[in-house]
XYZ file of C-alpha atoms in Angstrom:
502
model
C -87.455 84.769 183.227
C -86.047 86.942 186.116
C -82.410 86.021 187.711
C -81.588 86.215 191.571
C -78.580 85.651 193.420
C -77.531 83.786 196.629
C -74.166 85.235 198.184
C -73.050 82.982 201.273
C -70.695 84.121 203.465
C -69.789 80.644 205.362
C -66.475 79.981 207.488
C -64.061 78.827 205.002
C -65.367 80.504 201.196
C -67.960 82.895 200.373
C -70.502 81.251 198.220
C -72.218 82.881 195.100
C -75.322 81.206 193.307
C -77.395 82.327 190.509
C -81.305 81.355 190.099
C -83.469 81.579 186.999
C -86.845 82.415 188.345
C -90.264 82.181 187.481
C -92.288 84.419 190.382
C -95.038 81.401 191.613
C -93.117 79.137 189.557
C -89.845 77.635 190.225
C -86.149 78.542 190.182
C -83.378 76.732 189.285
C -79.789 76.605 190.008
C -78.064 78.161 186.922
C -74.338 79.140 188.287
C -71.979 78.984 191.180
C -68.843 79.704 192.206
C -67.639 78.802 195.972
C -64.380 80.907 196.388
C -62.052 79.685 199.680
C -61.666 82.142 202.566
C -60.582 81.221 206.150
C -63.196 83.059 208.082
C -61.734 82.377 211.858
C -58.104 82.356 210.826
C -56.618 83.502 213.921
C -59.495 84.275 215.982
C -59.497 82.587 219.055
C -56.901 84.862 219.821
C -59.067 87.615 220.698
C -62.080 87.177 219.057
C -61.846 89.373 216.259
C -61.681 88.865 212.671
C -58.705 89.686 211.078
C -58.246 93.214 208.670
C -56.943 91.259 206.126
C -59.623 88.530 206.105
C -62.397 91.368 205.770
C -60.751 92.630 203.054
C -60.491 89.391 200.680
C -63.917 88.827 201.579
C -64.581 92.422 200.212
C -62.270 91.869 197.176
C -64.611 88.843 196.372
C -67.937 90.491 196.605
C -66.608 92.785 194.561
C -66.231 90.288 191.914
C -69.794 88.995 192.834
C -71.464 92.340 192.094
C -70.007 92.939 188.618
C -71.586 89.100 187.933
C -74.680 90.090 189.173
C -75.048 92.860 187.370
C -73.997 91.448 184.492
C -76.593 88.914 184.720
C -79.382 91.386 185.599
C -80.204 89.687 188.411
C -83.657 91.560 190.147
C -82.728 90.395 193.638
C -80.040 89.465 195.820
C -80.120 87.559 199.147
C -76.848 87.809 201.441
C -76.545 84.892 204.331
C -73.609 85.097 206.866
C -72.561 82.254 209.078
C -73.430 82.498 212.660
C -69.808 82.437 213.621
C -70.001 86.097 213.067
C -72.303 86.748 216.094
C -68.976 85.285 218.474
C -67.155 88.107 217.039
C -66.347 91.222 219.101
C -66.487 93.313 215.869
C -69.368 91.604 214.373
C -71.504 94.486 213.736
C -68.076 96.632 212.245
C -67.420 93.655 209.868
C -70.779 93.219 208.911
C -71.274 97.189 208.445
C -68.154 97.694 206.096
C -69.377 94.966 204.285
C -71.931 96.860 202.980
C -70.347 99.730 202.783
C -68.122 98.324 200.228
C -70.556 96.172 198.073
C -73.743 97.777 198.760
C -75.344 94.029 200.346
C -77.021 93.593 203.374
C -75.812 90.275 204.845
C -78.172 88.576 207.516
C -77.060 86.900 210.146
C -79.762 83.864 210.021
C -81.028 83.079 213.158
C -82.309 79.574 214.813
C -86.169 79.903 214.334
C -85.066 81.252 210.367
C -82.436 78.293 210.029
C -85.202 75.575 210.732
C -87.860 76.842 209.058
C -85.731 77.222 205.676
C -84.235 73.648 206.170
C -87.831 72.624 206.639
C -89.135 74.320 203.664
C -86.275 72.746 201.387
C -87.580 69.259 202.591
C -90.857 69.217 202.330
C -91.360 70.771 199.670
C -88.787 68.835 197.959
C -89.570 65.130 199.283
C -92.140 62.613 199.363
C -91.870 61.908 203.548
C -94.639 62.797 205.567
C -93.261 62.315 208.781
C -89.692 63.232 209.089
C -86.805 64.456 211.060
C -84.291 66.734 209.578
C -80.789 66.886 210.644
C -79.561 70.193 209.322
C -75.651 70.245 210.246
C -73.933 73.946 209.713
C -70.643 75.252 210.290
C -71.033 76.329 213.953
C -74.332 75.244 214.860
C -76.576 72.095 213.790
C -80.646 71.849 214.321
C -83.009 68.889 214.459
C -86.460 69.739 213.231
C -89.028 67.121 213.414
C -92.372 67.548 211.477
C -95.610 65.306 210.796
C -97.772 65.551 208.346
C -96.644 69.464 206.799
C -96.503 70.469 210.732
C -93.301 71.311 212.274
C -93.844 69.611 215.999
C -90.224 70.686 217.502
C -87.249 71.937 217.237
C -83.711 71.412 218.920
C -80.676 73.857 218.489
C -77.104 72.077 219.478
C -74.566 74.672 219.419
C -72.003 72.429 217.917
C -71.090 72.615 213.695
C -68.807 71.153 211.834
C -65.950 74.283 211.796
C -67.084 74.728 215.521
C -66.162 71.469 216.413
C -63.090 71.957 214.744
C -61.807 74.677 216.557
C -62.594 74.060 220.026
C -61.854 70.058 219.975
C -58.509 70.204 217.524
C -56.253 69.843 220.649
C -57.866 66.893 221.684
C -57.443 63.246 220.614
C -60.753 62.206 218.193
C -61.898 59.451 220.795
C -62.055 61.989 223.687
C -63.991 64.739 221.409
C -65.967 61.969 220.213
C -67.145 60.837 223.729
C -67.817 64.742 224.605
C -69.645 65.761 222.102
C -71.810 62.366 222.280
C -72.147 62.922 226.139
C -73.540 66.389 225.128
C -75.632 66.255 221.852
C -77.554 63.348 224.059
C -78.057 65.216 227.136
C -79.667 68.015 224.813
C -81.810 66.062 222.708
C -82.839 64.431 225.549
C -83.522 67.295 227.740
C -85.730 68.744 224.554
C -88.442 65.734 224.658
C -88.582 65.456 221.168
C -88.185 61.935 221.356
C -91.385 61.576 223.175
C -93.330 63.770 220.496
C -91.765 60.939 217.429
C -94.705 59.425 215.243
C -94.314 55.507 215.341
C -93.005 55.881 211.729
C -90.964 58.577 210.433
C -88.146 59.128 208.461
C -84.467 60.765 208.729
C -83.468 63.372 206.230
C -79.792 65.118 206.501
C -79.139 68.928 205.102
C -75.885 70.588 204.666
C -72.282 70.088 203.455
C -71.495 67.393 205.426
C -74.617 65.096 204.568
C -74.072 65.866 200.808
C -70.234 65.039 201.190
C -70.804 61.818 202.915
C -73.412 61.277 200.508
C -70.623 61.307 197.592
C -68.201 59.388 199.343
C -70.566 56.534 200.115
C -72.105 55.973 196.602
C -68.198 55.649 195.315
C -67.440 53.504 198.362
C -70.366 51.032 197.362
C -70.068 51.366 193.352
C -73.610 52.943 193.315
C -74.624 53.340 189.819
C -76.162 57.133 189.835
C -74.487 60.187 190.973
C -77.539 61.626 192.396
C -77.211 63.308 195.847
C -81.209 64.135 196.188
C -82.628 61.825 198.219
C -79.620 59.324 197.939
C -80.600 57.193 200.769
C -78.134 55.333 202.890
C -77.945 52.571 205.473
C -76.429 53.062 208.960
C -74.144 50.169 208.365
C -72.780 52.433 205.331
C -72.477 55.306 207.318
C -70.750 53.428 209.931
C -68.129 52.185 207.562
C -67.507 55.391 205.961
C -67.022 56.989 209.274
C -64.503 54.555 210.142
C -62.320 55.334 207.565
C -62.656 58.865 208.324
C -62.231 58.403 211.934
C -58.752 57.257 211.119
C -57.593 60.566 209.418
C -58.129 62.480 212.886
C -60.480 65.490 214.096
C -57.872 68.076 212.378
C -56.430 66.388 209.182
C -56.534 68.170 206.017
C -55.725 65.267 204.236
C -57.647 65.454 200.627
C -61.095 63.355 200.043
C -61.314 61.839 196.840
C -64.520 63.530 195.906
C -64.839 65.794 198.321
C -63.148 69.768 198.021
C -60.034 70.358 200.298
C -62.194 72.828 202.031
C -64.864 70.115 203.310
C -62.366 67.756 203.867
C -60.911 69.666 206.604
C -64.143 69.300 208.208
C -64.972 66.011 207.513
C -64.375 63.950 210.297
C -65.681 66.649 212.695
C -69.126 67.404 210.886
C -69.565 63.067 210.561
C -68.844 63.023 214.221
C -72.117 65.281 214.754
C -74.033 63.521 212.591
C -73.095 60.136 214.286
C -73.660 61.789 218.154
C -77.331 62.340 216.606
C -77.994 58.990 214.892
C -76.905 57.036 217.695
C -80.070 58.990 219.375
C -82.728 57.711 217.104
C -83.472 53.563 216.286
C -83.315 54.300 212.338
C -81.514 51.604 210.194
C -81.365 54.533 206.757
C -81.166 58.223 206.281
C -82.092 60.165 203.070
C -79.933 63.106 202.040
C -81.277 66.737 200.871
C -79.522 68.738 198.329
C -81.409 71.514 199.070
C -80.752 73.684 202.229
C -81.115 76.972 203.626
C -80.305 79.132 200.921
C -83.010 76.427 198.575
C -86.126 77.625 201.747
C -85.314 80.709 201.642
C -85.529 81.004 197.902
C -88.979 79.282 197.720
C -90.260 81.451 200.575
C -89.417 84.735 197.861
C -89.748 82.761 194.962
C -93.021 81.264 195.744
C -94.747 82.972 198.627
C -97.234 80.282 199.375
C -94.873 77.983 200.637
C -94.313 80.446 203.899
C -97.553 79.359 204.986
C -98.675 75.897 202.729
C -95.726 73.751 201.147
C -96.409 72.532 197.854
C -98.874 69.750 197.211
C -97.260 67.602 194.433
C -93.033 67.705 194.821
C -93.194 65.742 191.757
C -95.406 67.543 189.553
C -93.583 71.097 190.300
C -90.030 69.526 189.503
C -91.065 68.060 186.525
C -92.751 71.689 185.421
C -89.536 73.307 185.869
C -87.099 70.647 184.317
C -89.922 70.633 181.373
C -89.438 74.219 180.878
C -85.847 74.122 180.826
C -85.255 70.885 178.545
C -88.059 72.031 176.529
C -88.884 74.480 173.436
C -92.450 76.574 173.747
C -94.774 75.702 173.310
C -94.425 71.290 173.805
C -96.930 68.730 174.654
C -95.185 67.147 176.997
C -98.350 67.970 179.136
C -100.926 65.983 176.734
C -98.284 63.551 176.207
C -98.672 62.795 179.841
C -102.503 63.020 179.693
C -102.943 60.455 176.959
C -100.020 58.339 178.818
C -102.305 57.943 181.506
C -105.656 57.223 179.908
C -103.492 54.479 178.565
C -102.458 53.286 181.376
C -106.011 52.932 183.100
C -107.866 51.605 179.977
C -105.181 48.946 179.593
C -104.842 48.209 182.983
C -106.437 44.368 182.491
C -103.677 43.593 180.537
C -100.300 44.921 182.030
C -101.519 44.314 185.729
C -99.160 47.096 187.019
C -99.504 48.808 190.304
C -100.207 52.676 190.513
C -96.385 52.944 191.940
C -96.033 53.064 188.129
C -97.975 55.717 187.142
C -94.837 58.252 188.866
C -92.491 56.024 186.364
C -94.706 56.872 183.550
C -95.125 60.344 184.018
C -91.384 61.205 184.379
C -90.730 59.429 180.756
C -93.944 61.072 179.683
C -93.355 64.418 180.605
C -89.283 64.551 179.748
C -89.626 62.344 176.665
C -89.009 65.169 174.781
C -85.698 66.959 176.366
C -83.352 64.754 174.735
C -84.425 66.717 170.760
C -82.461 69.718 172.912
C -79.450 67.881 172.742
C -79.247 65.508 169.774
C -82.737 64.965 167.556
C -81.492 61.597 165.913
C -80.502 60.110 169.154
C -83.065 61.858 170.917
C -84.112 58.719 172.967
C -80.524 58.022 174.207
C -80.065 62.168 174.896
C -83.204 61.447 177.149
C -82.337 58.225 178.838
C -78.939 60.362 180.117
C -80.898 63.485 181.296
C -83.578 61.592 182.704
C -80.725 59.631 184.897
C -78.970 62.393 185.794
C -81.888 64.610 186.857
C -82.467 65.798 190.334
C -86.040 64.887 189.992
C -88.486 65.732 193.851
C -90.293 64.096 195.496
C -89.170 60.323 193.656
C -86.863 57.560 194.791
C -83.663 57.169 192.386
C -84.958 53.712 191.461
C -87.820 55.412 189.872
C -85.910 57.856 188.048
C -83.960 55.317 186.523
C -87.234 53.113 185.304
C -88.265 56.062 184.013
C -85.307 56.760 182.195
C -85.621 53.231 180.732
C -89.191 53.687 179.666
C -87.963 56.953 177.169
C -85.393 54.730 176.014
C -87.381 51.492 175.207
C -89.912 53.638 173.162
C -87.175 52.368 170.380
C -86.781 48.546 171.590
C -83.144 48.744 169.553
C -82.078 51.005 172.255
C -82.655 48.618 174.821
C -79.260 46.938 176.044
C -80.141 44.292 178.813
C -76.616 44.407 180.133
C -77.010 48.220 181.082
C -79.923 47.172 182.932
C -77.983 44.974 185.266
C -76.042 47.585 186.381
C -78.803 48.525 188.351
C -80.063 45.041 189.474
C -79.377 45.624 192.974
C -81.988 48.348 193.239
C -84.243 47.075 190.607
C -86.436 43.833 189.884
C -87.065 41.352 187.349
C -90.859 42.893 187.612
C -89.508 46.123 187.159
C -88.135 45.083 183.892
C -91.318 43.645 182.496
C -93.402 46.952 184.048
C -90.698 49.350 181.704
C -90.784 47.549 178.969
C -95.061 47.976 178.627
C -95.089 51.497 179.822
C -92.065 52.177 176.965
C -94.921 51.233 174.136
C -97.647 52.984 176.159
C -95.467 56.167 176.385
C -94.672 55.495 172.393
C -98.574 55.012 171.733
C -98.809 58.299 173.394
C -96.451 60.056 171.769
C -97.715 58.839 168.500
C -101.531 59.674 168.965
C -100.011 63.239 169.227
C -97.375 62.931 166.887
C -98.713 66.133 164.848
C -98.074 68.028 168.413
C -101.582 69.511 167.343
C -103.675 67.730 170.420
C -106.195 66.266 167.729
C -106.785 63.369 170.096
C -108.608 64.786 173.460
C -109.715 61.221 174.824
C -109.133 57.023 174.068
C -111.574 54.213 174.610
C -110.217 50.898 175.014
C -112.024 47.684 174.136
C -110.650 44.521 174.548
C -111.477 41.708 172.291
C -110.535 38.078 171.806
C -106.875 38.727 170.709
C -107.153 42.108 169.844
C -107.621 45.337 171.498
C -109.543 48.025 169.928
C -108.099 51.754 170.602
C -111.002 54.472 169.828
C -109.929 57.931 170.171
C -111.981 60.871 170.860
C -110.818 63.651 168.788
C -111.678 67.325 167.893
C -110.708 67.119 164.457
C -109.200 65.423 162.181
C -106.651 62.566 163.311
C -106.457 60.052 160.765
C -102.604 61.008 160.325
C -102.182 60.243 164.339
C -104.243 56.979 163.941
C -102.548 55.794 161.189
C -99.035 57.166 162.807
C -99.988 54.769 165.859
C -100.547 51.652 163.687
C -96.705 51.630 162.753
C -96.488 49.794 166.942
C -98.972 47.530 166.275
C -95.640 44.636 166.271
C -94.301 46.220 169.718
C -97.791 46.141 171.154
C -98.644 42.626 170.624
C -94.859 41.648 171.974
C -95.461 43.544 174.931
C -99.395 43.346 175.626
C -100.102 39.854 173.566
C -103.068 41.649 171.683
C -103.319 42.776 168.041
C -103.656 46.523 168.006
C -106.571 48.453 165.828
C -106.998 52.143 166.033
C -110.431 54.283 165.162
């Protein structure tokens, strides 16, 4: 497993990430640190940034190198805000730069912006038709695609720190009304409205989306703190905004949940994303995690996605969670396989819908991350990872059933009353479909108990009051069979059938 590092430089802290990578695999997030800097302190004055500033920004990369190299790291990508290019010395600051750390910083540039944002969602979502609202610190694009094909794309020359320093001086209802006037005028003037598909959906990138994001799930009590593809109402947004409205364009009053840093640019970067809205007759917006830095790693990570985004969101997030929850070699993969053989041959009896089958193969294929944490209360290790997992291309309602489906494999686990802390978003059928794909995922798990893959295929015949489970093996699997028998009582309660294994 190879390391590489993200350094941001962005108006107010220079950002450093570190990646585990698997070249064609995945990556995952594996450290940060987001140290405060005040980029444009002082530099409306003459448009220069300040000795001083350069050199803290210095100091810190120098920090950022000896982490690097301490963590081996085989590549390093350096992004710099676009603020820079209003700079008179842009080209000095950027130049001593890497004079003093070595790093190259790019200045990213609209066509690069959009088509990172773009890679982040789709490869990253399950939305076919969107329109992604990518909101930076001096500039914000709109990128509408259909069906993996980028259609258009709109650059408004407003951010969040932009807006902040060239509207602080005026009152927040006449920088509201400007900045609405304009943002319309410009997505108008670009046509995209003409080229939207009759359904689509709205997807927001960037600090601001992912602060609002936490401040609406603790306005509303929402029961997972999930940012990935938290998905909010305009009547939320419109509430939240409110409240913000009231703190003024340049307060730097503290947001519970959101860093001092942000909040300073909280009410500026919601105004943006409420000029844009108000452009487009959507009653909800989903909210990326992933932005630029997230496209540009799958672009060097995995090169295909520069020209074909991945075909199954769901399948590569589960690969790399797998990998990281799970000790080599596992069989969480013919776990899932005999999960969903299951599934189909018993489909006469549990009557679910394939919306399921997504359920199932989270449990199935993270079942086994919670032995990583605690091997006697490995169920209730999984049921917390599972829930707290940003899993792709999967609504959190889904995570959660599938977190409930690893837990009810042991039916004392079960605890109705932390179910209904998540009736709003789930149904009484939901409860009855987790409960049968729990036994199914423990059948599963059971027929490969051994972890030796004895049992390549299963025949289901139903019969009177009993259903008759034949497996296909390659050798031996009495031990399995007879390992399976022991939920023969959890069968019948769930499927009304008496249970026989060959």
């Amino acid at each position: 497993m190879e390391k590489i590092a993200v350094i941001e430089i962005k108006t107010m802290s220079v950002k450093l990430q570190v990646y585990d990578v698997v070249k064609n695999k995945y990556f995952a997030l594996s450290k940060v640190i987001d140290m405060p800097i005040n980029l444009t302190k002082d530099f409306y004055n003459d448009n220069f940034i300040k000795t001083n500033i350069v050199k803290d920004i210095n100091n810190i990369l120098t920090v950022y190198k000896s982490i690097i190299e301490s963590y081996e790291c085989t590549d390093v990508i350096c992004l710099a805000t676009n603020a820079i290019n209003e700079a008179k010395n842009a080209n000095g600051f950027l130049n001593e730069l890497t004079v003093n750390s070595g790093y190259k910083f790019k200045v990213v540039d609209f066509e690069e912006e959009c088509l990172a944002v773009y890679t982040s969602v789709i490869n990253s979502f399950n939305r076919p038709k969107g329109l992604i609202i990518n909101v930076g610190d001096y500039s914000t694009e709109v990128v509408l695609y259909n069906r993996r094909n980028v259609l258009s794309k709109v650059s408004i020359p407003y951010g969040y720190a932009k807006v902040y320093d060239t509207m602080s001086g005026m009152t927040f209802e006449d920088s509201e009304a400007k900045l609405a006037k304009e943002i319309s005028e410009i997505i108008d003037n670009s046509g995209i409205k003409a080229e939207l598909p009759e359904e689509f959906d709205i997807i927001g990138c960037g600090d601001t989306f992912k602060d609002y994001g936490s401040i609406c799930r603790k306005a509303k009590k929402y029961p997972i703190e999930l940012s990935h593809n938290f998905v909010s109402t305009k009547a939320d947004f419109e509430k939240v905004y409110g409240l913000i409205k009231g703190y003024g364009i340049s307060s730097t009053t503290k947001v519970k949940g959101v860093t001092l840093n942000n909040s300073k640019y909280l009410p500026s970067g919601l105004m943006i994303v409420k000029s844009i809205l108000d452009n487009f007759e959507k009653d909800e917006f989903a909210i990326s995690k992933l932005g630029r830095a997230e496209g540009m790693l799958f672009h060097s990570v995995l090169p295909m996605t520069i020209e074909k985004p991945i075909s199954d969101a769901l399948g590569y997030s589960l690969q790399m969670l797998n990998d990281l929850y799970d000790k080599k070699p596992n069989n969480s993969q013919h776990v899932y396989e005999l999960s969903i053989i299951l599934f189909k041959q018993l489909k006469v009896l549990h009557k679910l819908g394939r919306m399921y089958v997504k359920v199932l193969r989270i449990a199935s294929y993270m079942s086994n991350a919670g032995y990583r944490v605690d091997v006697e209360n490995a169920d209730r290790s999984v049921f917390d990872i599972i829930r707290n997992s940003e899993i792709f291309g999967i609504s959190h309602s889904e995570i959660v059933m599938a977190a409930f489906v690893a837990l009810g494999k042991n039916p004392d686990n079960f605890n109705l009353s932390e179910w209904v802390r998540f009736k709003e978003y789930l149904t009484d059928e939901d409860l009855i479909a987790v409960k049968k794909l729990s036994v199914i995922l423990k059948i599963a798990e059971s027929l490969d108990i051994t972890d030796f893959g004895s049992v390549t295929d299963i025949s289901c015949d139903i019969l009177g009051d009993s259903v008759i489970m034949k497996t296909i093996v390659d050798k031996s699997a009495q031990f399995e069979i007879d390992y399976t028998m022991l939920s023969g009582a959890e069968f019948k309660k769930a499927f009304g059938k008496n249970l026989e294994v060959l």
